[in-house]
PDB file of C-alpha atoms in Angstrom:
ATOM      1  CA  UNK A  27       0.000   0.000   0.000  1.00  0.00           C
ATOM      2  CA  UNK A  28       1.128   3.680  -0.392  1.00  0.00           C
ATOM      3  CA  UNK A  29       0.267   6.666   1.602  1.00  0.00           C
ATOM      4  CA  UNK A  30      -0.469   9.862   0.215  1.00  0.00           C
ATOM      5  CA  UNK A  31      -1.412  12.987   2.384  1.00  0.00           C
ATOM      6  CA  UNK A  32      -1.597  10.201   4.738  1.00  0.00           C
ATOM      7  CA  UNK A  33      -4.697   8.198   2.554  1.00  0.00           C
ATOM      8  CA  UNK A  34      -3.683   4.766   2.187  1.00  0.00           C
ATOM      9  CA  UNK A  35      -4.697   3.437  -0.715  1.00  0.00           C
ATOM     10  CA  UNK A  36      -4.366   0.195  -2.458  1.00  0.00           C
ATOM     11  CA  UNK A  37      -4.910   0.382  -6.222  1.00  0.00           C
ATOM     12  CA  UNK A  38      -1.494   1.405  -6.650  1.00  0.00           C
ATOM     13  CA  UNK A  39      -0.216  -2.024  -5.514  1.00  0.00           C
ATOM     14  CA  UNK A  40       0.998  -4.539  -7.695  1.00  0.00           C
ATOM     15  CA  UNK A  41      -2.373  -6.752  -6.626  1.00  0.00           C
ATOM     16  CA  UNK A  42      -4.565  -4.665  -8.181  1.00  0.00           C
ATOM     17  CA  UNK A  43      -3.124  -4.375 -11.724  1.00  0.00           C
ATOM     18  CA  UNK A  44      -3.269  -6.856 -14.414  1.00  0.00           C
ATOM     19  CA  UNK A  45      -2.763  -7.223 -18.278  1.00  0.00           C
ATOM     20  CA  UNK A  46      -4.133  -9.511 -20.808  1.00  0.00           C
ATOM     21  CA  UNK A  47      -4.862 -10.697 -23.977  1.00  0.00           C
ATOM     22  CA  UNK A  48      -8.475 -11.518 -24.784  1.00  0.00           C
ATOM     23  CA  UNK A  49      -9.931 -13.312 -28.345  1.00  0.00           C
ATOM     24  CA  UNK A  50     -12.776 -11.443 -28.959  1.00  0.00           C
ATOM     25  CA  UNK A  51     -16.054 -13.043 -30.840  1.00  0.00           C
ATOM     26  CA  UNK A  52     -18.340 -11.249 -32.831  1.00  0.00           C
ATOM     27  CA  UNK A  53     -21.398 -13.267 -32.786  1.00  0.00           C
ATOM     28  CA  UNK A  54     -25.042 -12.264 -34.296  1.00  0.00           C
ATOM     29  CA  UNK A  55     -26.425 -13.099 -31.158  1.00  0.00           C
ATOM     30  CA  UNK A  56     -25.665 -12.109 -26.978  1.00  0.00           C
ATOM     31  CA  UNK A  57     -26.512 -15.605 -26.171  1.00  0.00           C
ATOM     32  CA  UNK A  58     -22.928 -17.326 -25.998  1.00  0.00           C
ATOM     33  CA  UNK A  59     -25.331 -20.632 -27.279  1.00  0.00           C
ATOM     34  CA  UNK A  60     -27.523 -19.045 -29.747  1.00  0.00           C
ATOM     35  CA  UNK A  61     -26.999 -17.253 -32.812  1.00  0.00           C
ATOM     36  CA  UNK A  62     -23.359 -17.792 -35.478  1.00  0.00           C
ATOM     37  CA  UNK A  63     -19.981 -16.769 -34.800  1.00  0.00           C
ATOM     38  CA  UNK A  64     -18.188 -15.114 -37.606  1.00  0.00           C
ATOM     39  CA  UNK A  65     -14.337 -16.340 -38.658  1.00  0.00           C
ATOM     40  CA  UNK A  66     -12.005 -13.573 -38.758  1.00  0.00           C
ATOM     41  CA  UNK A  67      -8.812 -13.454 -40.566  1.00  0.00           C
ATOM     42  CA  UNK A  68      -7.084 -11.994 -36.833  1.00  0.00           C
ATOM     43  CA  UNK A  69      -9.307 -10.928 -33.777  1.00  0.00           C
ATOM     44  CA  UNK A  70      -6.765  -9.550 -31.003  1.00  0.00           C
ATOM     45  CA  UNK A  71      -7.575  -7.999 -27.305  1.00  0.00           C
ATOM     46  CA  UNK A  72      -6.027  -6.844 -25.199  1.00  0.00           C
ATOM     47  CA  UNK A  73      -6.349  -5.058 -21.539  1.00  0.00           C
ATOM     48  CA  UNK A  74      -5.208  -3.389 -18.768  1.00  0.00           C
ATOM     49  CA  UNK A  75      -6.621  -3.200 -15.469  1.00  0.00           C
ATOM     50  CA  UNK A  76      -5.815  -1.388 -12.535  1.00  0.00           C
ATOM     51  CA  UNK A  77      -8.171  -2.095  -9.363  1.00  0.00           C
ATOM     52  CA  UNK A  78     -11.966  -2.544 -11.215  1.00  0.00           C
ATOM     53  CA  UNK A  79     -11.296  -0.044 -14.269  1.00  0.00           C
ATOM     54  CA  UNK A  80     -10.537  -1.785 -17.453  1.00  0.00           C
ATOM     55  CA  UNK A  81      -9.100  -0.695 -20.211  1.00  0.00           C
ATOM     56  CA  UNK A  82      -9.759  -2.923 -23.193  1.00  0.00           C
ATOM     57  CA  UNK A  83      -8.703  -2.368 -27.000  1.00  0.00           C
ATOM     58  CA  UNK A  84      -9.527  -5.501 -29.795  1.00  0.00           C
ATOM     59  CA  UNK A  85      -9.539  -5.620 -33.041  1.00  0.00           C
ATOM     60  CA  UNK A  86     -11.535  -7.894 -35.614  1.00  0.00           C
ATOM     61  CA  UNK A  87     -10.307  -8.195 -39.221  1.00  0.00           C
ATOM     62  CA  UNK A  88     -11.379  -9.624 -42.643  1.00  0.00           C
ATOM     63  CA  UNK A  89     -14.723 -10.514 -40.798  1.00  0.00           C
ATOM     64  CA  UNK A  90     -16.810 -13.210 -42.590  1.00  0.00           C
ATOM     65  CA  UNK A  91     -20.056 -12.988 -41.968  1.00  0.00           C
ATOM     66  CA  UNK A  92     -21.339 -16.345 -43.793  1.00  0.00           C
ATOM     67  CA  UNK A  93     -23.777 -17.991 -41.411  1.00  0.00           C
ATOM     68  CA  UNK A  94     -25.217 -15.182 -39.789  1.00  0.00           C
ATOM     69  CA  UNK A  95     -28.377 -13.169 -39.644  1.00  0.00           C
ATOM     70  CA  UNK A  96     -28.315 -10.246 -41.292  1.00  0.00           C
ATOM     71  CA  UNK A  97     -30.808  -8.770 -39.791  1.00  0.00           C
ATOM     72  CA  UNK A  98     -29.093 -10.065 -36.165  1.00  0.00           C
ATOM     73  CA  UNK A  99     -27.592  -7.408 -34.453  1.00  0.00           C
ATOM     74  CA  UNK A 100     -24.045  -7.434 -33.640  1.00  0.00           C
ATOM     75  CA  UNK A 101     -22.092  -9.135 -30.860  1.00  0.00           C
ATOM     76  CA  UNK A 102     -18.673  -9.006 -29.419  1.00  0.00           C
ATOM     77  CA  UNK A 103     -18.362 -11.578 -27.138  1.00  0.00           C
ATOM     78  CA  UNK A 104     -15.181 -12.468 -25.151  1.00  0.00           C
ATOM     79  CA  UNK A 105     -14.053  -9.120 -23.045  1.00  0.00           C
ATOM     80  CA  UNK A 106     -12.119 -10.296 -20.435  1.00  0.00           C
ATOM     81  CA  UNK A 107     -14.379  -9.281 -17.297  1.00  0.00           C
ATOM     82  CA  UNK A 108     -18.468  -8.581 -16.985  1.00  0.00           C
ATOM     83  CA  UNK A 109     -19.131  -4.947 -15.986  1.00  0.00           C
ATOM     84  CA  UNK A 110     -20.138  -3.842 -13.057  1.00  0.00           C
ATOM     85  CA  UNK A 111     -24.031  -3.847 -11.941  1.00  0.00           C
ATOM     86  CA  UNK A 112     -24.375  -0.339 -10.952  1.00  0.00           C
ATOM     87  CA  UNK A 113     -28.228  -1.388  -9.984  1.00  0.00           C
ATOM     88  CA  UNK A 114     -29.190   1.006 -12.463  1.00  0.00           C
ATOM     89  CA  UNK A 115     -29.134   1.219 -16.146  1.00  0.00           C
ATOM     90  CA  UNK A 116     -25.851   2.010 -16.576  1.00  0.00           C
ATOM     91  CA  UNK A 117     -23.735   1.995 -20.261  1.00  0.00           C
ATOM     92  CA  UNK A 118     -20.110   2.248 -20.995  1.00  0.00           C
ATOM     93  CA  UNK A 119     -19.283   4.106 -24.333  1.00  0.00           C
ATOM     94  CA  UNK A 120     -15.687   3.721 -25.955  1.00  0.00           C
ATOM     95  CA  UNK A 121     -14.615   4.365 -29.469  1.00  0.00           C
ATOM     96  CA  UNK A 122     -14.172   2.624 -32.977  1.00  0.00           C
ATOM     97  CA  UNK A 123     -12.911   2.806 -36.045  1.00  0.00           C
ATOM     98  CA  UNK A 124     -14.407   0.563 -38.883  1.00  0.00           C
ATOM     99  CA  UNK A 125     -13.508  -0.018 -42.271  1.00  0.00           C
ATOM    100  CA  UNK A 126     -15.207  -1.094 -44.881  1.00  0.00           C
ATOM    101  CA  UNK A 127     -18.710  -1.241 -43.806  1.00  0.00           C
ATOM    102  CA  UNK A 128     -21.980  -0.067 -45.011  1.00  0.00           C
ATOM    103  CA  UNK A 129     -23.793   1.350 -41.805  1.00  0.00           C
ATOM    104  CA  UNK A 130     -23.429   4.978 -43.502  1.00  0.00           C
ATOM    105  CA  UNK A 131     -25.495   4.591 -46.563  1.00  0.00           C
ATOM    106  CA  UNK A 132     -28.707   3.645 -44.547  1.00  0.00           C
ATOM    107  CA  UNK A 133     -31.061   5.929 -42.649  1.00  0.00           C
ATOM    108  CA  UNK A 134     -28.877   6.094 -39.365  1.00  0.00           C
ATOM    109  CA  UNK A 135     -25.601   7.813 -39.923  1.00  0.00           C
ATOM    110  CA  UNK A 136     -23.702   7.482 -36.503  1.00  0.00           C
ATOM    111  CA  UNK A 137     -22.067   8.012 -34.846  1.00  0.00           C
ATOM    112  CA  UNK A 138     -21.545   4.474 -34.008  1.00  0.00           C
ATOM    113  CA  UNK A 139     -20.502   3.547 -30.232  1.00  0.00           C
ATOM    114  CA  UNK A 140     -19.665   0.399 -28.748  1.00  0.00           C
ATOM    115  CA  UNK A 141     -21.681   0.250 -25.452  1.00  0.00           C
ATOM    116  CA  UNK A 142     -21.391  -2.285 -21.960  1.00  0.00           C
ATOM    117  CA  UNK A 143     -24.159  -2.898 -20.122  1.00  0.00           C
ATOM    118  CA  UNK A 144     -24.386  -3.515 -16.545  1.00  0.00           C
ATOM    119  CA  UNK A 145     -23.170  -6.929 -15.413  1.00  0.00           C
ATOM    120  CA  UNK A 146     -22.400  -8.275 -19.549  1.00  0.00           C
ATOM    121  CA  UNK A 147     -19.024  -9.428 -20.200  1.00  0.00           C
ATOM    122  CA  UNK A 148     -19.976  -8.401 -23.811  1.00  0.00           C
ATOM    123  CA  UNK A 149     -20.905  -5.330 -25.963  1.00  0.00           C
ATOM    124  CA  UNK A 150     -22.333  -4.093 -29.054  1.00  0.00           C
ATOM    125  CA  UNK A 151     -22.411  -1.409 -31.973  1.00  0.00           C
ATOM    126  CA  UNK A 152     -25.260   1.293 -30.968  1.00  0.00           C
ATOM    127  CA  UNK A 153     -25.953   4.841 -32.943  1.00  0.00           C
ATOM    128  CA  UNK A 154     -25.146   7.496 -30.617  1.00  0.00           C
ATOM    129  CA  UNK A 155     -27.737  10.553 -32.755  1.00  0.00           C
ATOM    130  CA  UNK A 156     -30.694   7.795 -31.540  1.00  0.00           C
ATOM    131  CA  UNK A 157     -29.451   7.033 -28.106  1.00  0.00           C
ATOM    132  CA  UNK A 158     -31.535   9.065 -26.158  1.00  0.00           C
ATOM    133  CA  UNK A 159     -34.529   6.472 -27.540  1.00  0.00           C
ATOM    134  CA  UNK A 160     -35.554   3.165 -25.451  1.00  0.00           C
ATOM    135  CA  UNK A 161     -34.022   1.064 -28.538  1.00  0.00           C
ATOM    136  CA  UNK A 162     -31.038   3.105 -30.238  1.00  0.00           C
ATOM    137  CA  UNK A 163     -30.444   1.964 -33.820  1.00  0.00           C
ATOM    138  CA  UNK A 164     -28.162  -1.414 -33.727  1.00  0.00           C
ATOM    139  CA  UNK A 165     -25.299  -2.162 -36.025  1.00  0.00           C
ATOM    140  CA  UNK A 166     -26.432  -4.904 -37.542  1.00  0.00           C
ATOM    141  CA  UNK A 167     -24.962  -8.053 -39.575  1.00  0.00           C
ATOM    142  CA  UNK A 168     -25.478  -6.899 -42.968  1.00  0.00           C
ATOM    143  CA  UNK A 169     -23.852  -3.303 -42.052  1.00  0.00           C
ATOM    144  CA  UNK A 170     -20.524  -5.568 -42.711  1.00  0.00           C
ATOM    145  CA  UNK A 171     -19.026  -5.941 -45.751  1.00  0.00           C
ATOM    146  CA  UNK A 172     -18.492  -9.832 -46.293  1.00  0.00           C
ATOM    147  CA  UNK A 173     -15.142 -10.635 -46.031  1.00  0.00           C
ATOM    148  CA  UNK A 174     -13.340  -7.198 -46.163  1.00  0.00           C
ATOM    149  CA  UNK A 175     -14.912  -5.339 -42.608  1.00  0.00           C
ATOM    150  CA  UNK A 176     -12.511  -4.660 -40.026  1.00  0.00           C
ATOM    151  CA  UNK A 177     -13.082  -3.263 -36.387  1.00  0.00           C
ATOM    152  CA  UNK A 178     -11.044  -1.569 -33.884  1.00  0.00           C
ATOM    153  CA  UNK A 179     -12.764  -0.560 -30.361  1.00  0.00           C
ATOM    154  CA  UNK A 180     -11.331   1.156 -27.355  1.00  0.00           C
ATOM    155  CA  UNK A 181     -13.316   1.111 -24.414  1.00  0.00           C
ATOM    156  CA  UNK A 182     -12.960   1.755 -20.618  1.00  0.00           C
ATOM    157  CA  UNK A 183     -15.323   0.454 -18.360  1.00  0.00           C
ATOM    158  CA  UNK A 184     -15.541  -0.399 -14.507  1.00  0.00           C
ATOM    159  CA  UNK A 185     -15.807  -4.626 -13.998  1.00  0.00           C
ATOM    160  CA  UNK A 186     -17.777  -6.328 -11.557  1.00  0.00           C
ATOM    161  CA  UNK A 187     -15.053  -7.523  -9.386  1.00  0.00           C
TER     162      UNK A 187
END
């Protein structure tokens, strides 16, 4: 433990930091026993976390989406802790890049968020101009381009232990 302005405090131990790879799973379902998985030429993740903050990054390349819904919304499965369950309705927003995609020609322009809920150890693709509404648009399976989509998420977000 260290002491500053004499406030012990233990997140700056050793104990409470870790790091991590992760294989994240983008699924068209948040059931991990319903729905498809989709192959990926390379899905990487990695984190850091330091007391119950996590800080994740992951990328998903070359995504073939052969054997999913389209009309399934999209699911990254694998983080590498659930979020915590505030009690409340409580999201965690990061950011993302994606290439290669369609989700701009459609009705819904973005811009596109990944989003936590409480208590999921997963998270999915939400439009941020709709997310004031009970059901914010969803990125969906046939927003990817077969074969050629690629994403990249950061994302911080407190987990449940």
């Amino acid at each position: 433990d260290t002491e500053f302005n004499n406030i012990e405090t233990a997140v700056n131990s050793k104990s409470d930091y870790t790091e991590g790879t992760f294989t994240p799973i983008l699924r068209d379902s948040a059931s991990t026993t319903a729905g498809n998985s989709a192959s990926t030429n390379s899905a990487i993740g990695r984190y850091v976390k330091i007391g119950r903050m996590v800080h994740a990054t992951l990328a998903l390349t070359q995504i073939d989406t052969t054997g999913l819904t389209g009309t399934n919304q999209v699911v990254i499965h694998g983080l590498p802790f659930p979020a915590h369950d505030s009690g409340t309705i409580m999201y965690w927003l990061g950011s993302m890049h994606m290439l290669r995609t369609t989700a701009f020609s459609g009705t819904t322009t973005g811009p596109w968020v990944p989003l936590i809920q409480d208590n999921q150890q997963y998270l999915t693709i939400k439009a941020n101009s709709t997310f004031t509404s009970p059901y914010p648009d969803q990125f969906v399976v046939s927003d990817l381009n077969d074969d050629s989509a690629n994403i990249y998420i950061t994302i911080t977000y407190e987990a449940a232990s």
